[in-house]
């Protein structure tokens, strides 16, 4: 079985699939597409027009959560809990991770200061919810074992590496468990290797190109 991950260099949803593939220690090819100029073969493979897509030989699976579920169903080690209730809870927190990504997008696209601060407060609230459910000891979302939820939040926290260097700080100041979780995820090889060496620079340029309140603040910070 040949696995090909159809990718975009900045897509956090691609990253979660790449992380799960790496945790399974399975060989796969990664193929980037230009989402501004989508080839016909990609449109056929991805009805929603988004990355990631996983090609299993010539069969396509789209949507990152579905891809991760397929990989966990078919390849060891299992990253979801064995217990059905806990597995359902983890799936719910995967969806929560997607909602955090949506808020991050609203943050970097915010057109003015009021909208930016509103999205900042929304992010603070979501991270406070995570602080409340993280285990006291960790190091991962559900304790000692790495899970798909961890694969989802590695790319979430990666945004803040770039945001903090651009002057946007304080998101995790009063959240010690989230800070510790973020640090552990950042050090995990599968998460580090889910992006290329130019990722931080490309994301920085992406933020600047938005023409948003964040773009303006980054320019001021660099001046």
mmCIF file with all atom_site columns, C-alpha atoms in Angstrom:
data_model
loop_
_atom_site.group_PDB
_atom_site.id
_atom_site.type_symbol
_atom_site.label_atom_id
_atom_site.label_alt_id
_atom_site.label_comp_id
_atom_site.label_asym_id
_atom_site.label_entity_id
_atom_site.label_seq_id
_atom_site.pdbx_PDB_ins_code
_atom_site.Cartn_x
_atom_site.Cartn_y
_atom_site.Cartn_z
_atom_site.occupancy
_atom_site.B_iso_or_equiv
_atom_site.pdbx_formal_charge
_atom_site.auth_seq_id
_atom_site.auth_comp_id
_atom_site.auth_asym_id
_atom_site.auth_atom_id
_atom_site.pdbx_PDB_model_num
ATOM 1   C CA . UNK A 1 1   ? 0.000   0.000  0.000   1.00 0.00 ? 1   UNK A CA 1
ATOM 2   C CA . UNK A 1 2   ? 1.465   3.336  -1.072  1.00 0.00 ? 2   UNK A CA 1
ATOM 3   C CA . UNK A 1 3   ? 0.524   6.380  1.020   1.00 0.00 ? 3   UNK A CA 1
ATOM 4   C CA . UNK A 1 4   ? 0.753   9.906  -0.411  1.00 0.00 ? 4   UNK A CA 1
ATOM 5   C CA . UNK A 1 5   ? -0.134  12.943 1.695   1.00 0.00 ? 5   UNK A CA 1
ATOM 6   C CA . UNK A 1 6   ? -1.327  15.840 -0.434  1.00 0.00 ? 6   UNK A CA 1
ATOM 7   C CA . UNK A 1 7   ? -0.130  18.884 1.410   1.00 0.00 ? 7   UNK A CA 1
ATOM 8   C CA . UNK A 1 8   ? 0.192   22.641 1.695   1.00 0.00 ? 8   UNK A CA 1
ATOM 9   C CA . UNK A 1 9   ? 3.277   23.983 3.461   1.00 0.00 ? 9   UNK A CA 1
ATOM 10  C CA . UNK A 1 10  ? 1.390   26.069 6.057   1.00 0.00 ? 10  UNK A CA 1
ATOM 11  C CA . UNK A 1 11  ? -1.720  23.956 6.592   1.00 0.00 ? 11  UNK A CA 1
ATOM 12  C CA . UNK A 1 12  ? -2.106  22.882 10.254  1.00 0.00 ? 12  UNK A CA 1
ATOM 13  C CA . UNK A 1 13  ? -4.559  20.166 9.237   1.00 0.00 ? 13  UNK A CA 1
ATOM 14  C CA . UNK A 1 14  ? -1.903  18.611 7.009   1.00 0.00 ? 14  UNK A CA 1
ATOM 15  C CA . UNK A 1 15  ? 0.484   18.725 9.944   1.00 0.00 ? 15  UNK A CA 1
ATOM 16  C CA . UNK A 1 16  ? -1.796  16.651 12.157  1.00 0.00 ? 16  UNK A CA 1
ATOM 17  C CA . UNK A 1 17  ? -1.989  13.936 9.494   1.00 0.00 ? 17  UNK A CA 1
ATOM 18  C CA . UNK A 1 18  ? 1.792   14.029 9.002   1.00 0.00 ? 18  UNK A CA 1
ATOM 19  C CA . UNK A 1 19  ? 2.302   13.708 12.757  1.00 0.00 ? 19  UNK A CA 1
ATOM 20  C CA . UNK A 1 20  ? 0.040   10.659 12.969  1.00 0.00 ? 20  UNK A CA 1
ATOM 21  C CA . UNK A 1 21  ? 1.830   9.065  10.011  1.00 0.00 ? 21  UNK A CA 1
ATOM 22  C CA . UNK A 1 22  ? 5.189   9.680  11.700  1.00 0.00 ? 22  UNK A CA 1
ATOM 23  C CA . UNK A 1 23  ? 3.945   8.221  14.986  1.00 0.00 ? 23  UNK A CA 1
ATOM 24  C CA . UNK A 1 24  ? 2.949   5.088  13.072  1.00 0.00 ? 24  UNK A CA 1
ATOM 25  C CA . UNK A 1 25  ? 6.485   4.878  11.600  1.00 0.00 ? 25  UNK A CA 1
ATOM 26  C CA . UNK A 1 26  ? 5.020   4.315  8.141   1.00 0.00 ? 26  UNK A CA 1
ATOM 27  C CA . UNK A 1 27  ? 6.642   5.466  4.919   1.00 0.00 ? 27  UNK A CA 1
ATOM 28  C CA . UNK A 1 28  ? 4.726   8.051  2.920   1.00 0.00 ? 28  UNK A CA 1
ATOM 29  C CA . UNK A 1 29  ? 5.290   10.553 0.154   1.00 0.00 ? 29  UNK A CA 1
ATOM 30  C CA . UNK A 1 30  ? 4.368   14.195 0.699   1.00 0.00 ? 30  UNK A CA 1
ATOM 31  C CA . UNK A 1 31  ? 3.195   16.194 -2.308  1.00 0.00 ? 31  UNK A CA 1
ATOM 32  C CA . UNK A 1 32  ? 2.529   19.944 -2.023  1.00 0.00 ? 32  UNK A CA 1
ATOM 33  C CA . UNK A 1 33  ? -0.138  21.683 -4.093  1.00 0.00 ? 33  UNK A CA 1
ATOM 34  C CA . UNK A 1 34  ? -0.715  25.347 -4.866  1.00 0.00 ? 34  UNK A CA 1
ATOM 35  C CA . UNK A 1 35  ? -4.158  26.053 -3.423  1.00 0.00 ? 35  UNK A CA 1
ATOM 36  C CA . UNK A 1 36  ? -4.360  29.277 -5.443  1.00 0.00 ? 36  UNK A CA 1
ATOM 37  C CA . UNK A 1 37  ? -4.006  27.261 -8.655  1.00 0.00 ? 37  UNK A CA 1
ATOM 38  C CA . UNK A 1 38  ? -5.507  23.852 -7.922  1.00 0.00 ? 38  UNK A CA 1
ATOM 39  C CA . UNK A 1 39  ? -4.767  21.154 -10.499 1.00 0.00 ? 39  UNK A CA 1
ATOM 40  C CA . UNK A 1 40  ? -7.667  19.123 -11.844 1.00 0.00 ? 40  UNK A CA 1
ATOM 41  C CA . UNK A 1 41  ? -6.457  15.898 -10.245 1.00 0.00 ? 41  UNK A CA 1
ATOM 42  C CA . UNK A 1 42  ? -6.538  17.613 -6.833  1.00 0.00 ? 42  UNK A CA 1
ATOM 43  C CA . UNK A 1 43  ? -10.082 18.919 -7.372  1.00 0.00 ? 43  UNK A CA 1
ATOM 44  C CA . UNK A 1 44  ? -11.173 15.378 -8.166  1.00 0.00 ? 44  UNK A CA 1
ATOM 45  C CA . UNK A 1 45  ? -9.476  13.965 -5.061  1.00 0.00 ? 45  UNK A CA 1
ATOM 46  C CA . UNK A 1 46  ? -10.658 16.720 -2.700  1.00 0.00 ? 46  UNK A CA 1
ATOM 47  C CA . UNK A 1 47  ? -14.332 17.643 -3.228  1.00 0.00 ? 47  UNK A CA 1
ATOM 48  C CA . UNK A 1 48  ? -13.987 20.430 -0.643  1.00 0.00 ? 48  UNK A CA 1
ATOM 49  C CA . UNK A 1 49  ? -10.884 21.802 -2.364  1.00 0.00 ? 49  UNK A CA 1
ATOM 50  C CA . UNK A 1 50  ? -8.816  21.649 0.818   1.00 0.00 ? 50  UNK A CA 1
ATOM 51  C CA . UNK A 1 51  ? -5.721  19.892 2.121   1.00 0.00 ? 51  UNK A CA 1
ATOM 52  C CA . UNK A 1 52  ? -4.908  17.354 3.374   1.00 0.00 ? 52  UNK A CA 1
ATOM 53  C CA . UNK A 1 53  ? -5.822  14.466 1.131   1.00 0.00 ? 53  UNK A CA 1
ATOM 54  C CA . UNK A 1 54  ? -4.413  11.002 1.736   1.00 0.00 ? 54  UNK A CA 1
ATOM 55  C CA . UNK A 1 55  ? -4.001  8.806  -1.310  1.00 0.00 ? 55  UNK A CA 1
ATOM 56  C CA . UNK A 1 56  ? -4.052  5.121  -0.412  1.00 0.00 ? 56  UNK A CA 1
ATOM 57  C CA . UNK A 1 57  ? -2.650  3.722  -3.631  1.00 0.00 ? 57  UNK A CA 1
ATOM 58  C CA . UNK A 1 58  ? -5.114  5.470  -5.985  1.00 0.00 ? 58  UNK A CA 1
ATOM 59  C CA . UNK A 1 59  ? -7.994  5.896  -3.511  1.00 0.00 ? 59  UNK A CA 1
ATOM 60  C CA . UNK A 1 60  ? -8.448  9.329  -1.916  1.00 0.00 ? 60  UNK A CA 1
ATOM 61  C CA . UNK A 1 61  ? -9.470  10.185 1.653   1.00 0.00 ? 61  UNK A CA 1
ATOM 62  C CA . UNK A 1 62  ? -10.118 13.847 2.465   1.00 0.00 ? 62  UNK A CA 1
ATOM 63  C CA . UNK A 1 63  ? -10.581 15.776 5.747   1.00 0.00 ? 63  UNK A CA 1
ATOM 64  C CA . UNK A 1 64  ? -7.841  15.553 8.371   1.00 0.00 ? 64  UNK A CA 1
ATOM 65  C CA . UNK A 1 65  ? -9.923  14.035 11.184  1.00 0.00 ? 65  UNK A CA 1
ATOM 66  C CA . UNK A 1 66  ? -11.121 11.267 8.857   1.00 0.00 ? 66  UNK A CA 1
ATOM 67  C CA . UNK A 1 67  ? -7.558  10.635 7.666   1.00 0.00 ? 67  UNK A CA 1
ATOM 68  C CA . UNK A 1 68  ? -6.315  10.333 11.248  1.00 0.00 ? 68  UNK A CA 1
ATOM 69  C CA . UNK A 1 69  ? -9.157  7.951  12.117  1.00 0.00 ? 69  UNK A CA 1
ATOM 70  C CA . UNK A 1 70  ? -8.353  5.771  9.103   1.00 0.00 ? 70  UNK A CA 1
ATOM 71  C CA . UNK A 1 71  ? -4.686  5.646  10.020  1.00 0.00 ? 71  UNK A CA 1
ATOM 72  C CA . UNK A 1 72  ? -5.512  4.708  13.611  1.00 0.00 ? 72  UNK A CA 1
ATOM 73  C CA . UNK A 1 73  ? -7.914  2.004  12.436  1.00 0.00 ? 73  UNK A CA 1
ATOM 74  C CA . UNK A 1 74  ? -5.358  0.406  10.133  1.00 0.00 ? 74  UNK A CA 1
ATOM 75  C CA . UNK A 1 75  ? -1.888  1.000  11.606  1.00 0.00 ? 75  UNK A CA 1
ATOM 76  C CA . UNK A 1 76  ? -0.232  0.416  14.951  1.00 0.00 ? 76  UNK A CA 1
ATOM 77  C CA . UNK A 1 77  ? 0.401   1.778  17.495  1.00 0.00 ? 77  UNK A CA 1
ATOM 78  C CA . UNK A 1 78  ? -3.125  2.920  18.351  1.00 0.00 ? 78  UNK A CA 1
ATOM 79  C CA . UNK A 1 79  ? -3.225  6.584  19.342  1.00 0.00 ? 79  UNK A CA 1
ATOM 80  C CA . UNK A 1 80  ? -6.878  6.712  20.403  1.00 0.00 ? 80  UNK A CA 1
ATOM 81  C CA . UNK A 1 81  ? -7.838  5.234  23.805  1.00 0.00 ? 81  UNK A CA 1
ATOM 82  C CA . UNK A 1 82  ? -9.126  1.668  23.811  1.00 0.00 ? 82  UNK A CA 1
ATOM 83  C CA . UNK A 1 83  ? -12.127 2.554  25.964  1.00 0.00 ? 83  UNK A CA 1
ATOM 84  C CA . UNK A 1 84  ? -15.118 3.635  23.839  1.00 0.00 ? 84  UNK A CA 1
ATOM 85  C CA . UNK A 1 85  ? -16.137 6.524  26.111  1.00 0.00 ? 85  UNK A CA 1
ATOM 86  C CA . UNK A 1 86  ? -12.625 7.939  26.340  1.00 0.00 ? 86  UNK A CA 1
ATOM 87  C CA . UNK A 1 87  ? -12.216 7.509  22.585  1.00 0.00 ? 87  UNK A CA 1
ATOM 88  C CA . UNK A 1 88  ? -15.379 9.531  21.994  1.00 0.00 ? 88  UNK A CA 1
ATOM 89  C CA . UNK A 1 89  ? -14.114 12.213 24.386  1.00 0.00 ? 89  UNK A CA 1
ATOM 90  C CA . UNK A 1 90  ? -10.837 12.404 22.509  1.00 0.00 ? 90  UNK A CA 1
ATOM 91  C CA . UNK A 1 91  ? -12.699 12.802 19.226  1.00 0.00 ? 91  UNK A CA 1
ATOM 92  C CA . UNK A 1 92  ? -14.630 15.680 20.778  1.00 0.00 ? 92  UNK A CA 1
ATOM 93  C CA . UNK A 1 93  ? -11.373 17.381 21.812  1.00 0.00 ? 93  UNK A CA 1
ATOM 94  C CA . UNK A 1 94  ? -10.061 16.936 18.266  1.00 0.00 ? 94  UNK A CA 1
ATOM 95  C CA . UNK A 1 95  ? -13.077 18.973 17.156  1.00 0.00 ? 95  UNK A CA 1
ATOM 96  C CA . UNK A 1 96  ? -12.286 21.511 19.883  1.00 0.00 ? 96  UNK A CA 1
ATOM 97  C CA . UNK A 1 97  ? -8.766  21.768 18.415  1.00 0.00 ? 97  UNK A CA 1
ATOM 98  C CA . UNK A 1 98  ? -10.285 22.615 15.052  1.00 0.00 ? 98  UNK A CA 1
ATOM 99  C CA . UNK A 1 99  ? -12.331 25.369 16.699  1.00 0.00 ? 99  UNK A CA 1
ATOM 100 C CA . UNK A 1 100 ? -9.116  26.793 18.183  1.00 0.00 ? 100 UNK A CA 1
ATOM 101 C CA . UNK A 1 101 ? -7.575  26.846 14.708  1.00 0.00 ? 101 UNK A CA 1
ATOM 102 C CA . UNK A 1 102 ? -10.626 28.712 13.409  1.00 0.00 ? 102 UNK A CA 1
ATOM 103 C CA . UNK A 1 103 ? -10.202 31.320 16.162  1.00 0.00 ? 103 UNK A CA 1
ATOM 104 C CA . UNK A 1 104 ? -6.496  31.662 15.349  1.00 0.00 ? 104 UNK A CA 1
ATOM 105 C CA . UNK A 1 105 ? -7.462  32.353 11.725  1.00 0.00 ? 105 UNK A CA 1
ATOM 106 C CA . UNK A 1 106 ? -9.960  34.974 12.896  1.00 0.00 ? 106 UNK A CA 1
ATOM 107 C CA . UNK A 1 107 ? -7.188  36.479 15.048  1.00 0.00 ? 107 UNK A CA 1
ATOM 108 C CA . UNK A 1 108 ? -4.661  36.914 12.241  1.00 0.00 ? 108 UNK A CA 1
ATOM 109 C CA . UNK A 1 109 ? -7.380  38.139 9.862   1.00 0.00 ? 109 UNK A CA 1
ATOM 110 C CA . UNK A 1 110 ? -8.947  40.599 12.332  1.00 0.00 ? 110 UNK A CA 1
ATOM 111 C CA . UNK A 1 111 ? -9.501  43.893 10.450  1.00 0.00 ? 111 UNK A CA 1
ATOM 112 C CA . UNK A 1 112 ? -9.101  46.265 13.403  1.00 0.00 ? 112 UNK A CA 1
ATOM 113 C CA . UNK A 1 113 ? -7.939  46.512 17.008  1.00 0.00 ? 113 UNK A CA 1
ATOM 114 C CA . UNK A 1 114 ? -11.339 45.760 18.521  1.00 0.00 ? 114 UNK A CA 1
ATOM 115 C CA . UNK A 1 115 ? -11.738 42.582 16.476  1.00 0.00 ? 115 UNK A CA 1
ATOM 116 C CA . UNK A 1 116 ? -8.185  41.493 17.285  1.00 0.00 ? 116 UNK A CA 1
ATOM 117 C CA . UNK A 1 117 ? -8.711  41.929 21.030  1.00 0.00 ? 117 UNK A CA 1
ATOM 118 C CA . UNK A 1 118 ? -12.034 40.089 20.837  1.00 0.00 ? 118 UNK A CA 1
ATOM 119 C CA . UNK A 1 119 ? -10.346 37.116 19.173  1.00 0.00 ? 119 UNK A CA 1
ATOM 120 C CA . UNK A 1 120 ? -7.495  37.300 21.705  1.00 0.00 ? 120 UNK A CA 1
ATOM 121 C CA . UNK A 1 121 ? -10.030 37.014 24.520  1.00 0.00 ? 121 UNK A CA 1
ATOM 122 C CA . UNK A 1 122 ? -11.700 34.110 22.734  1.00 0.00 ? 122 UNK A CA 1
ATOM 123 C CA . UNK A 1 123 ? -8.365  32.289 22.454  1.00 0.00 ? 123 UNK A CA 1
ATOM 124 C CA . UNK A 1 124 ? -7.646  32.950 26.134  1.00 0.00 ? 124 UNK A CA 1
ATOM 125 C CA . UNK A 1 125 ? -10.978 31.385 27.019  1.00 0.00 ? 125 UNK A CA 1
ATOM 126 C CA . UNK A 1 126 ? -10.304 28.276 24.934  1.00 0.00 ? 126 UNK A CA 1
ATOM 127 C CA . UNK A 1 127 ? -6.853  27.778 26.439  1.00 0.00 ? 127 UNK A CA 1
ATOM 128 C CA . UNK A 1 128 ? -8.344  28.205 29.930  1.00 0.00 ? 128 UNK A CA 1
ATOM 129 C CA . UNK A 1 129 ? -10.748 25.373 29.097  1.00 0.00 ? 129 UNK A CA 1
ATOM 130 C CA . UNK A 1 130 ? -7.761  23.207 28.184  1.00 0.00 ? 130 UNK A CA 1
ATOM 131 C CA . UNK A 1 131 ? -5.984  24.141 31.413  1.00 0.00 ? 131 UNK A CA 1
ATOM 132 C CA . UNK A 1 132 ? -9.002  22.867 33.328  1.00 0.00 ? 132 UNK A CA 1
ATOM 133 C CA . UNK A 1 133 ? -8.958  19.387 31.731  1.00 0.00 ? 133 UNK A CA 1
ATOM 134 C CA . UNK A 1 134 ? -5.231  18.679 31.377  1.00 0.00 ? 134 UNK A CA 1
ATOM 135 C CA . UNK A 1 135 ? -3.852  16.136 33.881  1.00 0.00 ? 135 UNK A CA 1
ATOM 136 C CA . UNK A 1 136 ? -1.728  17.416 36.746  1.00 0.00 ? 136 UNK A CA 1
ATOM 137 C CA . UNK A 1 137 ? 1.264   15.287 35.777  1.00 0.00 ? 137 UNK A CA 1
ATOM 138 C CA . UNK A 1 138 ? 0.972   14.838 32.015  1.00 0.00 ? 138 UNK A CA 1
ATOM 139 C CA . UNK A 1 139 ? 3.045   15.122 29.976  1.00 0.00 ? 139 UNK A CA 1
ATOM 140 C CA . UNK A 1 140 ? 0.382   14.596 27.287  1.00 0.00 ? 140 UNK A CA 1
ATOM 141 C CA . UNK A 1 141 ? -3.309  15.353 26.943  1.00 0.00 ? 141 UNK A CA 1
ATOM 142 C CA . UNK A 1 142 ? -4.434  12.183 28.688  1.00 0.00 ? 142 UNK A CA 1
ATOM 143 C CA . UNK A 1 143 ? -1.322  11.430 30.725  1.00 0.00 ? 143 UNK A CA 1
ATOM 144 C CA . UNK A 1 144 ? 1.679   9.371  29.686  1.00 0.00 ? 144 UNK A CA 1
ATOM 145 C CA . UNK A 1 145 ? 0.555   8.265  26.212  1.00 0.00 ? 145 UNK A CA 1
ATOM 146 C CA . UNK A 1 146 ? 0.726   10.385 23.055  1.00 0.00 ? 146 UNK A CA 1
ATOM 147 C CA . UNK A 1 147 ? -2.679  10.613 21.349  1.00 0.00 ? 147 UNK A CA 1
ATOM 148 C CA . UNK A 1 148 ? -4.341  12.099 18.286  1.00 0.00 ? 148 UNK A CA 1
ATOM 149 C CA . UNK A 1 149 ? -5.393  15.047 20.466  1.00 0.00 ? 149 UNK A CA 1
ATOM 150 C CA . UNK A 1 150 ? -1.688  15.766 20.998  1.00 0.00 ? 150 UNK A CA 1
ATOM 151 C CA . UNK A 1 151 ? -1.154  15.521 17.238  1.00 0.00 ? 151 UNK A CA 1
ATOM 152 C CA . UNK A 1 152 ? -3.880  18.138 16.788  1.00 0.00 ? 152 UNK A CA 1
ATOM 153 C CA . UNK A 1 153 ? -2.492  20.627 19.295  1.00 0.00 ? 153 UNK A CA 1
ATOM 154 C CA . UNK A 1 154 ? 1.158   20.459 18.205  1.00 0.00 ? 154 UNK A CA 1
ATOM 155 C CA . UNK A 1 155 ? 0.304   22.546 15.103  1.00 0.00 ? 155 UNK A CA 1
ATOM 156 C CA . UNK A 1 156 ? -1.930  24.829 17.187  1.00 0.00 ? 156 UNK A CA 1
ATOM 157 C CA . UNK A 1 157 ? 0.904   25.792 19.512  1.00 0.00 ? 157 UNK A CA 1
ATOM 158 C CA . UNK A 1 158 ? 3.351   26.178 16.615  1.00 0.00 ? 158 UNK A CA 1
ATOM 159 C CA . UNK A 1 159 ? 1.482   29.320 15.536  1.00 0.00 ? 159 UNK A CA 1
ATOM 160 C CA . UNK A 1 160 ? 2.438   30.982 18.790  1.00 0.00 ? 160 UNK A CA 1
ATOM 161 C CA . UNK A 1 161 ? 6.164   30.393 18.261  1.00 0.00 ? 161 UNK A CA 1
ATOM 162 C CA . UNK A 1 162 ? 5.891   32.798 15.316  1.00 0.00 ? 162 UNK A CA 1
ATOM 163 C CA . UNK A 1 163 ? 3.367   35.137 16.942  1.00 0.00 ? 163 UNK A CA 1
ATOM 164 C CA . UNK A 1 164 ? 5.521   35.563 20.036  1.00 0.00 ? 164 UNK A CA 1
ATOM 165 C CA . UNK A 1 165 ? 8.588   36.455 17.974  1.00 0.00 ? 165 UNK A CA 1
ATOM 166 C CA . UNK A 1 166 ? 6.395   39.076 16.278  1.00 0.00 ? 166 UNK A CA 1
ATOM 167 C CA . UNK A 1 167 ? 5.529   40.668 19.639  1.00 0.00 ? 167 UNK A CA 1
ATOM 168 C CA . UNK A 1 168 ? 2.209   38.927 20.399  1.00 0.00 ? 168 UNK A CA 1
ATOM 169 C CA . UNK A 1 169 ? 2.836   37.431 23.840  1.00 0.00 ? 169 UNK A CA 1
ATOM 170 C CA . UNK A 1 170 ? 1.022   36.526 27.048  1.00 0.00 ? 170 UNK A CA 1
ATOM 171 C CA . UNK A 1 171 ? -1.383  33.889 25.723  1.00 0.00 ? 171 UNK A CA 1
ATOM 172 C CA . UNK A 1 172 ? -0.248  31.219 28.227  1.00 0.00 ? 172 UNK A CA 1
ATOM 173 C CA . UNK A 1 173 ? 1.010   33.367 31.089  1.00 0.00 ? 173 UNK A CA 1
ATOM 174 C CA . UNK A 1 174 ? -1.412  32.022 33.722  1.00 0.00 ? 174 UNK A CA 1
ATOM 175 C CA . UNK A 1 175 ? -1.772  28.511 32.295  1.00 0.00 ? 175 UNK A CA 1
ATOM 176 C CA . UNK A 1 176 ? 1.067   26.357 33.679  1.00 0.00 ? 176 UNK A CA 1
ATOM 177 C CA . UNK A 1 177 ? -0.318  23.022 32.472  1.00 0.00 ? 177 UNK A CA 1
ATOM 178 C CA . UNK A 1 178 ? -0.871  24.337 28.947  1.00 0.00 ? 178 UNK A CA 1
ATOM 179 C CA . UNK A 1 179 ? 2.647   25.816 28.931  1.00 0.00 ? 179 UNK A CA 1
ATOM 180 C CA . UNK A 1 180 ? 4.158   22.493 29.993  1.00 0.00 ? 180 UNK A CA 1
ATOM 181 C CA . UNK A 1 181 ? 2.106   20.592 27.402  1.00 0.00 ? 181 UNK A CA 1
ATOM 182 C CA . UNK A 1 182 ? 3.137   23.022 24.682  1.00 0.00 ? 182 UNK A CA 1
ATOM 183 C CA . UNK A 1 183 ? 6.818   22.551 25.546  1.00 0.00 ? 183 UNK A CA 1
ATOM 184 C CA . UNK A 1 184 ? 6.588   18.754 25.518  1.00 0.00 ? 184 UNK A CA 1
ATOM 185 C CA . UNK A 1 185 ? 4.811   18.744 22.157  1.00 0.00 ? 185 UNK A CA 1
ATOM 186 C CA . UNK A 1 186 ? 7.342   21.165 20.640  1.00 0.00 ? 186 UNK A CA 1
ATOM 187 C CA . UNK A 1 187 ? 10.152  18.746 21.528  1.00 0.00 ? 187 UNK A CA 1
ATOM 188 C CA . UNK A 1 188 ? 8.528   15.663 20.004  1.00 0.00 ? 188 UNK A CA 1
ATOM 189 C CA . UNK A 1 189 ? 10.234  14.599 16.733  1.00 0.00 ? 189 UNK A CA 1
ATOM 190 C CA . UNK A 1 190 ? 7.007   13.808 14.878  1.00 0.00 ? 190 UNK A CA 1
ATOM 191 C CA . UNK A 1 191 ? 5.761   17.352 15.541  1.00 0.00 ? 191 UNK A CA 1
ATOM 192 C CA . UNK A 1 192 ? 9.064   19.012 14.707  1.00 0.00 ? 192 UNK A CA 1
ATOM 193 C CA . UNK A 1 193 ? 9.288   17.123 11.401  1.00 0.00 ? 193 UNK A CA 1
ATOM 194 C CA . UNK A 1 194 ? 5.711   17.900 10.306  1.00 0.00 ? 194 UNK A CA 1
ATOM 195 C CA . UNK A 1 195 ? 6.861   21.194 8.748   1.00 0.00 ? 195 UNK A CA 1
ATOM 196 C CA . UNK A 1 196 ? 9.800   22.219 6.604   1.00 0.00 ? 196 UNK A CA 1
ATOM 197 C CA . UNK A 1 197 ? 12.753  24.316 7.702   1.00 0.00 ? 197 UNK A CA 1
ATOM 198 C CA . UNK A 1 198 ? 11.270  27.459 6.105   1.00 0.00 ? 198 UNK A CA 1
ATOM 199 C CA . UNK A 1 199 ? 7.916   27.160 7.903   1.00 0.00 ? 199 UNK A CA 1
ATOM 200 C CA . UNK A 1 200 ? 8.415   29.978 10.440  1.00 0.00 ? 200 UNK A CA 1
ATOM 201 C CA . UNK A 1 201 ? 9.610   32.427 7.793   1.00 0.00 ? 201 UNK A CA 1
ATOM 202 C CA . UNK A 1 202 ? 6.746   31.513 5.466   1.00 0.00 ? 202 UNK A CA 1
ATOM 203 C CA . UNK A 1 203 ? 4.149   31.887 8.226   1.00 0.00 ? 203 UNK A CA 1
ATOM 204 C CA . UNK A 1 204 ? 5.616   35.270 9.173   1.00 0.00 ? 204 UNK A CA 1
ATOM 205 C CA . UNK A 1 205 ? 5.242   36.455 5.574   1.00 0.00 ? 205 UNK A CA 1
ATOM 206 C CA . UNK A 1 206 ? 1.737   34.996 5.468   1.00 0.00 ? 206 UNK A CA 1
ATOM 207 C CA . UNK A 1 207 ? 0.762   37.084 8.515   1.00 0.00 ? 207 UNK A CA 1
ATOM 208 C CA . UNK A 1 208 ? 2.226   40.222 6.935   1.00 0.00 ? 208 UNK A CA 1
ATOM 209 C CA . UNK A 1 209 ? 0.310   39.632 3.709   1.00 0.00 ? 209 UNK A CA 1
ATOM 210 C CA . UNK A 1 210 ? -3.089  39.537 5.390   1.00 0.00 ? 210 UNK A CA 1
ATOM 211 C CA . UNK A 1 211 ? -3.477  43.324 5.492   1.00 0.00 ? 211 UNK A CA 1
ATOM 212 C CA . UNK A 1 212 ? -4.973  42.865 8.951   1.00 0.00 ? 212 UNK A CA 1
ATOM 213 C CA . UNK A 1 213 ? -4.559  44.533 12.328  1.00 0.00 ? 213 UNK A CA 1
ATOM 214 C CA . UNK A 1 214 ? -1.990  41.858 13.194  1.00 0.00 ? 214 UNK A CA 1
ATOM 215 C CA . UNK A 1 215 ? -0.087  42.657 9.970   1.00 0.00 ? 215 UNK A CA 1
ATOM 216 C CA . UNK A 1 216 ? 0.105   46.303 10.962  1.00 0.00 ? 216 UNK A CA 1
ATOM 217 C CA . UNK A 1 217 ? 1.276   45.464 14.489  1.00 0.00 ? 217 UNK A CA 1
ATOM 218 C CA . UNK A 1 218 ? 3.991   43.161 13.199  1.00 0.00 ? 218 UNK A CA 1
ATOM 219 C CA . UNK A 1 219 ? 5.316   45.937 10.940  1.00 0.00 ? 219 UNK A CA 1
ATOM 220 C CA . UNK A 1 220 ? 5.340   48.327 13.910  1.00 0.00 ? 220 UNK A CA 1
ATOM 221 C CA . UNK A 1 221 ? 7.104   45.728 16.073  1.00 0.00 ? 221 UNK A CA 1
ATOM 222 C CA . UNK A 1 222 ? 9.811   45.237 13.454  1.00 0.00 ? 222 UNK A CA 1
ATOM 223 C CA . UNK A 1 223 ? 10.314  48.977 13.036  1.00 0.00 ? 223 UNK A CA 1
#
